[in-house]
Amino acid sequence: MLINVVIVLISLAILIFAVPSKYKIWVTMAIIALGAVVSCSEAIKVIATNTSTNLGNTKSLILGNGYMQIDLLSAIFIIIVSVVAISVTIYACGYFKVHLKSKSKIQLSLHCFSLVALYLAMIGALSSQDVYRFLICWELMTISSFLLIIFDAQNSEIRKNALNYLVLMHIGFIALVVAFSTLMTGDYPATFDSLKIYFENNNPIPLFAIFLLGFGIKAGIFPLHIWLPRTYSAAPAHVSAFMSGAMKTLGIYGVLRVISYIDSELMTIGITLFIIGGISGLWGVLFSTMQRDTKRFLAYSSMENVGVIFLAIGVALIGQASQNHFMAMCAMTGAIIQLINHSAFKTLLFFSVGNICTQAKSTNMERLGGLAKKMPMTALLTLICLFVACGLPPLCGFISEFMIYYGLFDTIAMQQNNIIIAICGLVIMSFIGGVVILAYTKFYSIIFLGNAKEHSHEKITDVGTARIVAFTLPILTIFAIGFFPAIFVKIIAPIAATIVGGADSLKGMNTVLESLNNVSIVSIVMVAIIAALYYTKNRMLRSRKVTESPTWGCGFTAPTERMQYSGESFSEGLQSISPSLSKDKVDDDKLERDEIFPNKHSVRVEHSDRIDTLFTQWWVAIIHKINKRVMTIRTNRVNYYILYALLFFVVIFLLTIFNLM
Amino acid sequence: MEQIITTIIIIILALLIPNTISLTKAKLAGRRGVRIYQYFIDTIKLLRKGAVYSPTTTAVFKIAPSVYLGSSIVAMLMIPVGVLHPIFAFNGDVIMFCYLMALGRAALILAAMDTGSSFEGMGASREALYGALIEPALFLTLGTLALISGSTNFSDIFSLIQSDSANMVIVMLIIGYISIKIFTVEMGRIPIDDPKTHLELTMVHEVMILDYCGVDLAFINIGNWLKGASIAMIAANAITTAFSLNISLTIAFALLVAIIIGVVESIYARAKMARNATYILTITAIALLMFFVAFTLLKEIEL
């Protein structure tokens, strides 16, 4: 069924090129919606019946032979990807209105077509059991997302970043090809299931390491994260949202899928993932506090989220290895819920950054400010995302953190044998959690609160309906998980059980469900109390004198909006104590001695990622030099190339004669 | 019934603690000090006032005090008094307690930034940083409690702990000590912050609420007291369990915490701003040490 629909949809997608510019995005939306309905209905069927569906064999020249299958793990990812895809296309509707005139017809067509292709490729990758088809879909994903990024290709910086993305993704792709061909050399059939047989007969660590490299680049774990800030800042907002909310999760999907086949050496793998996750989380959160560019901020924050997910997966595997099934289940369920949260709120945050970007024409936080009054809807929705990102009750961010912490605390309380890991996890996660609050309050307050820092921002209005409606589905998810966590944990626990623990460990989850019911009661009571307090206050103030007066200036009567607290100063405290992870550069022209009345001065502060700066060091220059020399043989003349071919044959001939080959 | 008594005790403590601190400071300085119900009267007075809002502020500024007070109330409802159970008790409520405190903090930080002031940002930035640094210490304390009691439920933790050996007494006393340190950081007392200071540049907590008045300020003050009472109660519970004492002494110990804070405030000067991070990290280090001490002790007892 699904495979036929996919083929129909691909052929329908060609329609995009035919219709007038105005309707292209509507056709795109129709195709994606159709695909989402079909694939989600299959996925929901799988989750409801708790059995994997076989979608039938296909013999096709392009898509390879083999069968498509949706199991519990891929079902949840299909739903995540579909929800994000629908939101993204709705958002793109609004976004296109701005660009309809400035872009050529073919650009728009290509962009819309790539949206469809990226969505279908992701669904294809998630539902294929066959390795070849998986790899084809994976590559299609990379290419279509590359085409999406270069929407504003006039800008050379964007082209450079997009190429950077393309190269790095192919390094990951090569790793995957190597991993799968290692599998093939053992005469195993080219399906995911044969990984199980391979891992039973061989040491899983080397192959897992290659897989981790391949999938980890997609997920953006430390130190493979350098493409994140570059790519997200280059791409249009909805593309960043699509990549961050949907495509990035596929990297985690890959890791989870491979892990689900591994039964031995789980301890080593678990500790590795735990450490990688911890470093990614800390690195991401510390760098996100330093960022000035909103999209770069979100990129590092995304890295932090993935770090926490990997940390939780690591904890789950360690629990599994040491027979602590309860911790394994809690951590794995927490990781999957965190994944859903991340897809929901990161998509939305990119949308709101997109709204800001088109309205205020800037992605630099320090130039923004006071947007809450100009764009109230965007501000409100971003505030909700802030609470999710910080993991604060009563929204869904808290639920995932609660699950992971619950597993760790329970291990400590029951004196299981992973206490040291549990306490390390506790310390790392609580520190990350604390700094995330700093990062996000900075992000929100510098952009939305206070006064506008530029006079040109006085006339900003909120965006059109489509770009607000796009927030609906993820926001609903956020509230639903936040207020009714027990229902979702009940759905997700069996999925976690397919990776760790097995079916028996599901019974142990009852205590968690009981706690989660209590959590939702407490959350509802808290919301009620807050609402009651706010109502009472307003009631009391109604009959009293409420006046307006400027913000307290400590006796200073002529403050300007430029005197507000800036983002750089907000995070200065943390930077001053964190070890120098970043390479800081401060450019300022110093005040001259004879300047009695200071002239205009400027200061520029840059924090660059040390991993990123690795690629601008001396050894890169040497490679460039060698490359330049070698490239002189590229003459663009056919006769030279024929000569090279001839030389090649001569060399081969000589080598054969002297028996050197 | 039992739950309601617990709540009433904590509310009374919330009213008494700030007074006790200031009385202690007054006595040590040779002053007569305020009346025991002075803070209460001041807050009632605030509740009767109108409001002044800056034109810069948005709804965030107006809702934040309610969020702060609301989260403090709910957090307070999770804290037991000795063996008396609180209203909300479930496995894992320790986690929710920490996050409720974080919620209140985030609300106040946003409110402070909402005023567009050049001072309040300083307080907000410091509060966010100190909050982030103290969080691991809080989790380590709760982790240690979970470790030695075998429960992740506040109301069970203090009734389950058997402090029958000298080692355990020491561990529980260190927990009490760390809790008092957490109190000083979270409540912005000396040496982290001086609530009586009059210079905006050096404040932490006080500078964040510079623009509040009337009902909003009253809400924040009440929220502060409840938050303080909750943390003081954890410390008092730990000390009481250390010596397996009567429940009525828990209340006395909570006041003792206030007196200790008062004495410290009288004899110490506040630390330099730049030293605060080191100070808080030291607390975290002690908390980590405490956890491992408790861990090795338990392992030995089992062996």
JSON list of N, CA and C in Angstrom, two decimals, chain B residues 205-268:
[
{"chain": "B", "resi": 205, "resn": "HIS", "atom": "N", "xyz": [19.46, 39.36, 44.14]},
{"chain": "B", "resi": 205, "resn": "HIS", "atom": "CA", "xyz": [18.02, 39.13, 44.14]},
{"chain": "B", "resi": 205, "resn": "HIS", "atom": "C", "xyz": [17.24, 40.44, 44.20]},
{"chain": "B", "resi": 206, "resn": "GLU", "atom": "N", "xyz": [17.72, 41.36, 45.03]},
{"chain": "B", "resi": 206, "resn": "GLU", "atom": "CA", "xyz": [16.95, 42.58, 45.26]},
{"chain": "B", "resi": 206, "resn": "GLU", "atom": "C", "xyz": [16.86, 43.43, 44.00]},
{"chain": "B", "resi": 207, "resn": "VAL", "atom": "N", "xyz": [17.91, 43.40, 43.19]},
{"chain": "B", "resi": 207, "resn": "VAL", "atom": "CA", "xyz": [17.90, 44.26, 42.01]},
{"chain": "B", "resi": 207, "resn": "VAL", "atom": "C", "xyz": [16.92, 43.76, 40.96]},
{"chain": "B", "resi": 208, "resn": "MET", "atom": "N", "xyz": [16.64, 42.45, 41.01]},
{"chain": "B", "resi": 208, "resn": "MET", "atom": "CA", "xyz": [15.70, 41.92, 40.01]},
{"chain": "B", "resi": 208, "resn": "MET", "atom": "C", "xyz": [14.29, 42.43, 40.22]},
{"chain": "B", "resi": 209, "resn": "ILE", "atom": "N", "xyz": [13.97, 42.78, 41.47]},
{"chain": "B", "resi": 209, "resn": "ILE", "atom": "CA", "xyz": [12.59, 43.15, 41.75]},
{"chain": "B", "resi": 209, "resn": "ILE", "atom": "C", "xyz": [12.46, 44.64, 42.03]},
{"chain": "B", "resi": 210, "resn": "LEU", "atom": "N", "xyz": [13.45, 45.41, 41.53]},
{"chain": "B", "resi": 210, "resn": "LEU", "atom": "CA", "xyz": [13.44, 46.86, 41.77]},
{"chain": "B", "resi": 210, "resn": "LEU", "atom": "C", "xyz": [12.16, 47.53, 41.30]},
{"chain": "B", "resi": 211, "resn": "ASP", "atom": "N", "xyz": [11.60, 47.06, 40.19]},
{"chain": "B", "resi": 211, "resn": "ASP", "atom": "CA", "xyz": [10.48, 47.76, 39.59]},
{"chain": "B", "resi": 211, "resn": "ASP", "atom": "C", "xyz": [9.13, 47.27, 40.10]},
{"chain": "B", "resi": 212, "resn": "TYR", "atom": "N", "xyz": [9.15, 46.35, 41.03]},
{"chain": "B", "resi": 212, "resn": "TYR", "atom": "CA", "xyz": [7.88, 45.86, 41.54]},
{"chain": "B", "resi": 212, "resn": "TYR", "atom": "C", "xyz": [7.42, 46.68, 42.74]},
{"chain": "B", "resi": 213, "resn": "CYS", "atom": "N", "xyz": [6.11, 46.78, 42.89]},
{"chain": "B", "resi": 213, "resn": "CYS", "atom": "CA", "xyz": [5.58, 47.45, 44.06]},
{"chain": "B", "resi": 213, "resn": "CYS", "atom": "C", "xyz": [4.23, 46.83, 44.38]},
{"chain": "B", "resi": 214, "resn": "GLY", "atom": "N", "xyz": [3.68, 47.21, 45.49]},
{"chain": "B", "resi": 214, "resn": "GLY", "atom": "CA", "xyz": [2.33, 46.81, 45.85]},
{"chain": "B", "resi": 214, "resn": "GLY", "atom": "C", "xyz": [2.12, 45.31, 45.88]},
{"chain": "B", "resi": 215, "resn": "VAL", "atom": "N", "xyz": [1.02, 44.88, 45.28]},
{"chain": "B", "resi": 215, "resn": "VAL", "atom": "CA", "xyz": [0.62, 43.47, 45.36]},
{"chain": "B", "resi": 215, "resn": "VAL", "atom": "C", "xyz": [1.70, 42.56, 44.77]},
{"chain": "B", "resi": 216, "resn": "ASP", "atom": "N", "xyz": [2.28, 42.98, 43.64]},
{"chain": "B", "resi": 216, "resn": "ASP", "atom": "CA", "xyz": [3.29, 42.14, 43.00]},
{"chain": "B", "resi": 216, "resn": "ASP", "atom": "C", "xyz": [4.47, 41.89, 43.93]},
{"chain": "B", "resi": 217, "resn": "LEU", "atom": "N", "xyz": [4.92, 42.98, 44.57]},
{"chain": "B", "resi": 217, "resn": "LEU", "atom": "CA", "xyz": [6.06, 42.84, 45.48]},
{"chain": "B", "resi": 217, "resn": "LEU", "atom": "C", "xyz": [5.69, 41.95, 46.65]},
{"chain": "B", "resi": 218, "resn": "ALA", "atom": "N", "xyz": [4.45, 42.10, 47.12]},
{"chain": "B", "resi": 218, "resn": "ALA", "atom": "CA", "xyz": [3.99, 41.24, 48.22]},
{"chain": "B", "resi": 218, "resn": "ALA", "atom": "C", "xyz": [4.02, 39.79, 47.81]},
{"chain": "B", "resi": 219, "resn": "PHE", "atom": "N", "xyz": [3.57, 39.50, 46.58]},
{"chain": "B", "resi": 219, "resn": "PHE", "atom": "CA", "xyz": [3.58, 38.11, 46.08]},
{"chain": "B", "resi": 219, "resn": "PHE", "atom": "C", "xyz": [5.01, 37.57, 46.08]},
{"chain": "B", "resi": 220, "resn": "ILE", "atom": "N", "xyz": [5.93, 38.38, 45.58]},
{"chain": "B", "resi": 220, "resn": "ILE", "atom": "CA", "xyz": [7.31, 37.91, 45.50]},
{"chain": "B", "resi": 220, "resn": "ILE", "atom": "C", "xyz": [7.88, 37.67, 46.89]},
{"chain": "B", "resi": 221, "resn": "ASN", "atom": "N", "xyz": [7.56, 38.59, 47.83]},
{"chain": "B", "resi": 221, "resn": "ASN", "atom": "CA", "xyz": [8.06, 38.40, 49.19]},
{"chain": "B", "resi": 221, "resn": "ASN", "atom": "C", "xyz": [7.51, 37.12, 49.81]},
{"chain": "B", "resi": 222, "resn": "ILE", "atom": "N", "xyz": [6.20, 36.92, 49.64]},
{"chain": "B", "resi": 222, "resn": "ILE", "atom": "CA", "xyz": [5.60, 35.70, 50.22]},
{"chain": "B", "resi": 222, "resn": "ILE", "atom": "C", "xyz": [6.23, 34.46, 49.58]},
{"chain": "B", "resi": 223, "resn": "GLY", "atom": "N", "xyz": [6.39, 34.53, 48.25]},
{"chain": "B", "resi": 223, "resn": "GLY", "atom": "CA", "xyz": [7.02, 33.42, 47.54]},
{"chain": "B", "resi": 223, "resn": "GLY", "atom": "C", "xyz": [8.40, 33.13, 48.10]},
{"chain": "B", "resi": 224, "resn": "ASN", "atom": "N", "xyz": [9.17, 34.20, 48.35]},
{"chain": "B", "resi": 224, "resn": "ASN", "atom": "CA", "xyz": [10.50, 34.07, 48.92]},
{"chain": "B", "resi": 224, "resn": "ASN", "atom": "C", "xyz": [10.46, 33.37, 50.26]},
{"chain": "B", "resi": 225, "resn": "TRP", "atom": "N", "xyz": [9.53, 33.79, 51.10]},
{"chain": "B", "resi": 225, "resn": "TRP", "atom": "CA", "xyz": [9.47, 33.20, 52.44]},
{"chain": "B", "resi": 225, "resn": "TRP", "atom": "C", "xyz": [9.16, 31.72, 52.37]},
{"chain": "B", "resi": 226, "resn": "LEU", "atom": "N", "xyz": [8.20, 31.38, 51.50]},
{"chain": "B", "resi": 226, "resn": "LEU", "atom": "CA", "xyz": [7.81, 29.97, 51.40]},
{"chain": "B", "resi": 226, "resn": "LEU", "atom": "C", "xyz": [8.98, 29.14, 50.88]},
{"chain": "B", "resi": 227, "resn": "LYS", "atom": "N", "xyz": [9.68, 29.70, 49.88]},
{"chain": "B", "resi": 227, "resn": "LYS", "atom": "CA", "xyz": [10.84, 28.99, 49.32]},
{"chain": "B", "resi": 227, "resn": "LYS", "atom": "C", "xyz": [11.89, 28.80, 50.42]},
{"chain": "B", "resi": 228, "resn": "GLY", "atom": "N", "xyz": [12.14, 29.89, 51.17]},
{"chain": "B", "resi": 228, "resn": "GLY", "atom": "CA", "xyz": [13.12, 29.82, 52.25]},
{"chain": "B", "resi": 228, "resn": "GLY", "atom": "C", "xyz": [12.71, 28.79, 53.29]},
{"chain": "B", "resi": 229, "resn": "ALA", "atom": "N", "xyz": [11.43, 28.81, 53.65]},
{"chain": "B", "resi": 229, "resn": "ALA", "atom": "CA", "xyz": [10.95, 27.88, 54.66]},
{"chain": "B", "resi": 229, "resn": "ALA", "atom": "C", "xyz": [11.10, 26.44, 54.19]},
{"chain": "B", "resi": 230, "resn": "SER", "atom": "N", "xyz": [10.85, 26.21, 52.87]},
{"chain": "B", "resi": 230, "resn": "SER", "atom": "CA", "xyz": [10.97, 24.84, 52.35]},
{"chain": "B", "resi": 230, "resn": "SER", "atom": "C", "xyz": [12.40, 24.35, 52.49]},
{"chain": "B", "resi": 231, "resn": "ILE", "atom": "N", "xyz": [13.37, 25.19, 52.09]},
{"chain": "B", "resi": 231, "resn": "ILE", "atom": "CA", "xyz": [14.76, 24.73, 52.15]},
{"chain": "B", "resi": 231, "resn": "ILE", "atom": "C", "xyz": [15.21, 24.60, 53.61]},
{"chain": "B", "resi": 232, "resn": "ALA", "atom": "N", "xyz": [14.80, 25.56, 54.45]},
{"chain": "B", "resi": 232, "resn": "ALA", "atom": "CA", "xyz": [15.17, 25.47, 55.86]},
{"chain": "B", "resi": 232, "resn": "ALA", "atom": "C", "xyz": [14.59, 24.21, 56.49]},
{"chain": "B", "resi": 233, "resn": "MET", "atom": "N", "xyz": [13.40, 23.85, 56.03]},
{"chain": "B", "resi": 233, "resn": "MET", "atom": "CA", "xyz": [12.76, 22.65, 56.57]},
{"chain": "B", "resi": 233, "resn": "MET", "atom": "C", "xyz": [13.55, 21.40, 56.19]},
{"chain": "B", "resi": 234, "resn": "ILE", "atom": "N", "xyz": [14.10, 21.38, 54.96]},
{"chain": "B", "resi": 234, "resn": "ILE", "atom": "CA", "xyz": [14.92, 20.22, 54.57]},
{"chain": "B", "resi": 234, "resn": "ILE", "atom": "C", "xyz": [16.11, 20.12, 55.51]},
{"chain": "B", "resi": 235, "resn": "ALA", "atom": "N", "xyz": [16.76, 21.27, 55.76]},
{"chain": "B", "resi": 235, "resn": "ALA", "atom": "CA", "xyz": [17.91, 21.28, 56.66]},
{"chain": "B", "resi": 235, "resn": "ALA", "atom": "C", "xyz": [17.50, 20.81, 58.04]},
{"chain": "B", "resi": 236, "resn": "ALA", "atom": "N", "xyz": [16.37, 21.36, 58.53]},
{"chain": "B", "resi": 236, "resn": "ALA", "atom": "CA", "xyz": [15.93, 21.01, 59.88]},
{"chain": "B", "resi": 236, "resn": "ALA", "atom": "C", "xyz": [15.58, 19.53, 59.97]},
{"chain": "B", "resi": 237, "resn": "ASN", "atom": "N", "xyz": [14.92, 19.02, 58.94]},
{"chain": "B", "resi": 237, "resn": "ASN", "atom": "CA", "xyz": [14.58, 17.59, 58.92]},
{"chain": "B", "resi": 237, "resn": "ASN", "atom": "C", "xyz": [15.84, 16.74, 58.99]},
{"chain": "B", "resi": 238, "resn": "ALA", "atom": "N", "xyz": [16.85, 17.15, 58.22]},
{"chain": "B", "resi": 238, "resn": "ALA", "atom": "CA", "xyz": [18.10, 16.37, 58.20]},
{"chain": "B", "resi": 238, "resn": "ALA", "atom": "C", "xyz": [18.73, 16.36, 59.57]},
{"chain": "B", "resi": 239, "resn": "ILE", "atom": "N", "xyz": [18.76, 17.53, 60.24]},
{"chain": "B", "resi": 239, "resn": "ILE", "atom": "CA", "xyz": [19.40, 17.58, 61.56]},
{"chain": "B", "resi": 239, "resn": "ILE", "atom": "C", "xyz": [18.60, 16.77, 62.57]},
{"chain": "B", "resi": 240, "resn": "THR", "atom": "N", "xyz": [17.27, 16.88, 62.50]},
{"chain": "B", "resi": 240, "resn": "THR", "atom": "CA", "xyz": [16.44, 16.12, 63.44]},
{"chain": "B", "resi": 240, "resn": "THR", "atom": "C", "xyz": [16.65, 14.63, 63.27]},
{"chain": "B", "resi": 241, "resn": "THR", "atom": "N", "xyz": [16.64, 14.17, 61.99]},
{"chain": "B", "resi": 241, "resn": "THR", "atom": "CA", "xyz": [16.83, 12.74, 61.77]},
{"chain": "B", "resi": 241, "resn": "THR", "atom": "C", "xyz": [18.21, 12.31, 62.23]},
{"chain": "B", "resi": 242, "resn": "ALA", "atom": "N", "xyz": [19.19, 13.20, 62.12]},
{"chain": "B", "resi": 242, "resn": "ALA", "atom": "CA", "xyz": [20.55, 12.84, 62.52]},
{"chain": "B", "resi": 242, "resn": "ALA", "atom": "C", "xyz": [20.56, 12.36, 63.96]},
{"chain": "B", "resi": 243, "resn": "PHE", "atom": "N", "xyz": [19.81, 13.05, 64.81]},
{"chain": "B", "resi": 243, "resn": "PHE", "atom": "CA", "xyz": [19.82, 12.68, 66.23]},
{"chain": "B", "resi": 243, "resn": "PHE", "atom": "C", "xyz": [18.57, 11.92, 66.63]},
{"chain": "B", "resi": 244, "resn": "SER", "atom": "N", "xyz": [17.78, 11.50, 65.64]},
{"chain": "B", "resi": 244, "resn": "SER", "atom": "CA", "xyz": [16.51, 10.79, 65.90]},
{"chain": "B", "resi": 244, "resn": "SER", "atom": "C", "xyz": [15.70, 11.51, 66.97]},
{"chain": "B", "resi": 245, "resn": "LEU", "atom": "N", "xyz": [15.43, 12.77, 66.74]},
{"chain": "B", "resi": 245, "resn": "LEU", "atom": "CA", "xyz": [14.78, 13.57, 67.77]},
{"chain": "B", "resi": 245, "resn": "LEU", "atom": "C", "xyz": [13.28, 13.68, 67.52]},
{"chain": "B", "resi": 246, "resn": "ASN", "atom": "N", "xyz": [12.64, 14.30, 68.46]},
{"chain": "B", "resi": 246, "resn": "ASN", "atom": "CA", "xyz": [11.20, 14.49, 68.39]},
{"chain": "B", "resi": 246, "resn": "ASN", "atom": "C", "xyz": [10.83, 15.49, 67.30]},
{"chain": "B", "resi": 247, "resn": "ILE", "atom": "N", "xyz": [9.62, 15.36, 66.80]},
{"chain": "B", "resi": 247, "resn": "ILE", "atom": "CA", "xyz": [9.20, 16.21, 65.70]},
{"chain": "B", "resi": 247, "resn": "ILE", "atom": "C", "xyz": [9.11, 17.69, 66.10]},
{"chain": "B", "resi": 248, "resn": "SER", "atom": "N", "xyz": [8.72, 17.94, 67.36]},
{"chain": "B", "resi": 248, "resn": "SER", "atom": "CA", "xyz": [8.57, 19.34, 67.75]},
{"chain": "B", "resi": 248, "resn": "SER", "atom": "C", "xyz": [9.91, 20.07, 67.66]},
{"chain": "B", "resi": 249, "resn": "LEU", "atom": "N", "xyz": [10.98, 19.28, 67.79]},
{"chain": "B", "resi": 249, "resn": "LEU", "atom": "CA", "xyz": [12.30, 19.90, 67.69]},
{"chain": "B", "resi": 249, "resn": "LEU", "atom": "C", "xyz": [12.62, 20.29, 66.26]},
{"chain": "B", "resi": 250, "resn": "THR", "atom": "N", "xyz": [11.97, 19.64, 65.29]},
{"chain": "B", "resi": 250, "resn": "THR", "atom": "CA", "xyz": [12.21, 20.01, 63.88]},
{"chain": "B", "resi": 250, "resn": "THR", "atom": "C", "xyz": [11.93, 21.49, 63.68]},
{"chain": "B", "resi": 251, "resn": "ILE", "atom": "N", "xyz": [10.81, 21.93, 64.29]},
{"chain": "B", "resi": 251, "resn": "ILE", "atom": "CA", "xyz": [10.43, 23.34, 64.14]},
{"chain": "B", "resi": 251, "resn": "ILE", "atom": "C", "xyz": [11.50, 24.23, 64.77]},
{"chain": "B", "resi": 252, "resn": "ALA", "atom": "N", "xyz": [11.95, 23.79, 65.96]},
{"chain": "B", "resi": 252, "resn": "ALA", "atom": "CA", "xyz": [12.99, 24.56, 66.63]},
{"chain": "B", "resi": 252, "resn": "ALA", "atom": "C", "xyz": [14.26, 24.62, 65.78]},
{"chain": "B", "resi": 253, "resn": "PHE", "atom": "N", "xyz": [14.59, 23.48, 65.14]},
{"chain": "B", "resi": 253, "resn": "PHE", "atom": "CA", "xyz": [15.78, 23.45, 64.31]},
{"chain": "B", "resi": 253, "resn": "PHE", "atom": "C", "xyz": [15.64, 24.37, 63.10]},
{"chain": "B", "resi": 254, "resn": "ALA", "atom": "N", "xyz": [14.41, 24.45, 62.55]},
{"chain": "B", "resi": 254, "resn": "ALA", "atom": "CA", "xyz": [14.20, 25.35, 61.41]},
{"chain": "B", "resi": 254, "resn": "ALA", "atom": "C", "xyz": [14.49, 26.79, 61.83]},
{"chain": "B", "resi": 255, "resn": "LEU", "atom": "N", "xyz": [14.08, 27.12, 63.05]},
{"chain": "B", "resi": 255, "resn": "LEU", "atom": "CA", "xyz": [14.38, 28.47, 63.54]},
{"chain": "B", "resi": 255, "resn": "LEU", "atom": "C", "xyz": [15.87, 28.62, 63.83]},
{"chain": "B", "resi": 256, "resn": "LEU", "atom": "N", "xyz": [16.47, 27.51, 64.25]},
{"chain": "B", "resi": 256, "resn": "LEU", "atom": "CA", "xyz": [17.92, 27.53, 64.49]},
{"chain": "B", "resi": 256, "resn": "LEU", "atom": "C", "xyz": [18.66, 27.86, 63.19]},
{"chain": "B", "resi": 257, "resn": "VAL", "atom": "N", "xyz": [18.16, 27.29, 62.08]},
{"chain": "B", "resi": 257, "resn": "VAL", "atom": "CA", "xyz": [18.74, 27.61, 60.77]},
{"chain": "B", "resi": 257, "resn": "VAL", "atom": "C", "xyz": [18.71, 29.11, 60.55]},
{"chain": "B", "resi": 258, "resn": "ALA", "atom": "N", "xyz": [17.54, 29.70, 60.87]},
{"chain": "B", "resi": 258, "resn": "ALA", "atom": "CA", "xyz": [17.40, 31.15, 60.69]},
{"chain": "B", "resi": 258, "resn": "ALA", "atom": "C", "xyz": [18.40, 31.90, 61.58]},
{"chain": "B", "resi": 259, "resn": "ILE", "atom": "N", "xyz": [18.56, 31.41, 62.81]},
{"chain": "B", "resi": 259, "resn": "ILE", "atom": "CA", "xyz": [19.49, 32.07, 63.72]},
{"chain": "B", "resi": 259, "resn": "ILE", "atom": "C", "xyz": [20.92, 31.97, 63.19]},
{"chain": "B", "resi": 260, "resn": "ILE", "atom": "N", "xyz": [21.25, 30.76, 62.66]},
{"chain": "B", "resi": 260, "resn": "ILE", "atom": "CA", "xyz": [22.60, 30.58, 62.11]},
{"chain": "B", "resi": 260, "resn": "ILE", "atom": "C", "xyz": [22.83, 31.58, 60.98]},
{"chain": "B", "resi": 261, "resn": "ILE", "atom": "N", "xyz": [21.82, 31.70, 60.09]},
{"chain": "B", "resi": 261, "resn": "ILE", "atom": "CA", "xyz": [21.95, 32.66, 58.99]},
{"chain": "B", "resi": 261, "resn": "ILE", "atom": "C", "xyz": [22.16, 34.07, 59.56]},
{"chain": "B", "resi": 262, "resn": "GLY", "atom": "N", "xyz": [21.40, 34.40, 60.59]},
{"chain": "B", "resi": 262, "resn": "GLY", "atom": "CA", "xyz": [21.51, 35.72, 61.19]},
{"chain": "B", "resi": 262, "resn": "GLY", "atom": "C", "xyz": [22.89, 35.97, 61.76]},
{"chain": "B", "resi": 263, "resn": "VAL", "atom": "N", "xyz": [23.42, 34.95, 62.45]},
{"chain": "B", "resi": 263, "resn": "VAL", "atom": "CA", "xyz": [24.75, 35.10, 63.05]},
{"chain": "B", "resi": 263, "resn": "VAL", "atom": "C", "xyz": [25.80, 35.27, 61.95]},
{"chain": "B", "resi": 264, "resn": "VAL", "atom": "N", "xyz": [25.69, 34.44, 60.91]},
{"chain": "B", "resi": 264, "resn": "VAL", "atom": "CA", "xyz": [26.65, 34.53, 59.80]},
{"chain": "B", "resi": 264, "resn": "VAL", "atom": "C", "xyz": [26.59, 35.92, 59.19]},
{"chain": "B", "resi": 265, "resn": "GLU", "atom": "N", "xyz": [25.37, 36.43, 59.02]},
{"chain": "B", "resi": 265, "resn": "GLU", "atom": "CA", "xyz": [25.23, 37.74, 58.40]},
{"chain": "B", "resi": 265, "resn": "GLU", "atom": "C", "xyz": [25.82, 38.84, 59.28]},
{"chain": "B", "resi": 266, "resn": "SER", "atom": "N", "xyz": [25.83, 38.61, 60.59]},
{"chain": "B", "resi": 266, "resn": "SER", "atom": "CA", "xyz": [26.36, 39.63, 61.47]},
{"chain": "B", "resi": 266, "resn": "SER", "atom": "C", "xyz": [27.87, 39.64, 61.51]},
{"chain": "B", "resi": 267, "resn": "ILE", "atom": "N", "xyz": [28.48, 38.48, 61.32]},
{"chain": "B", "resi": 267, "resn": "ILE", "atom": "CA", "xyz": [29.93, 38.44, 61.53]},
{"chain": "B", "resi": 267, "resn": "ILE", "atom": "C", "xyz": [30.71, 38.37, 60.22]},
{"chain": "B", "resi": 268, "resn": "TYR", "atom": "N", "xyz": [30.02, 38.13, 59.09]},
{"chain": "B", "resi": 268, "resn": "TYR", "atom": "CA", "xyz": [30.73, 38.06, 57.81]},
{"chain": "B", "resi": 268, "resn": "TYR", "atom": "C", "xyz": [30.37, 39.25, 56.95]}
]
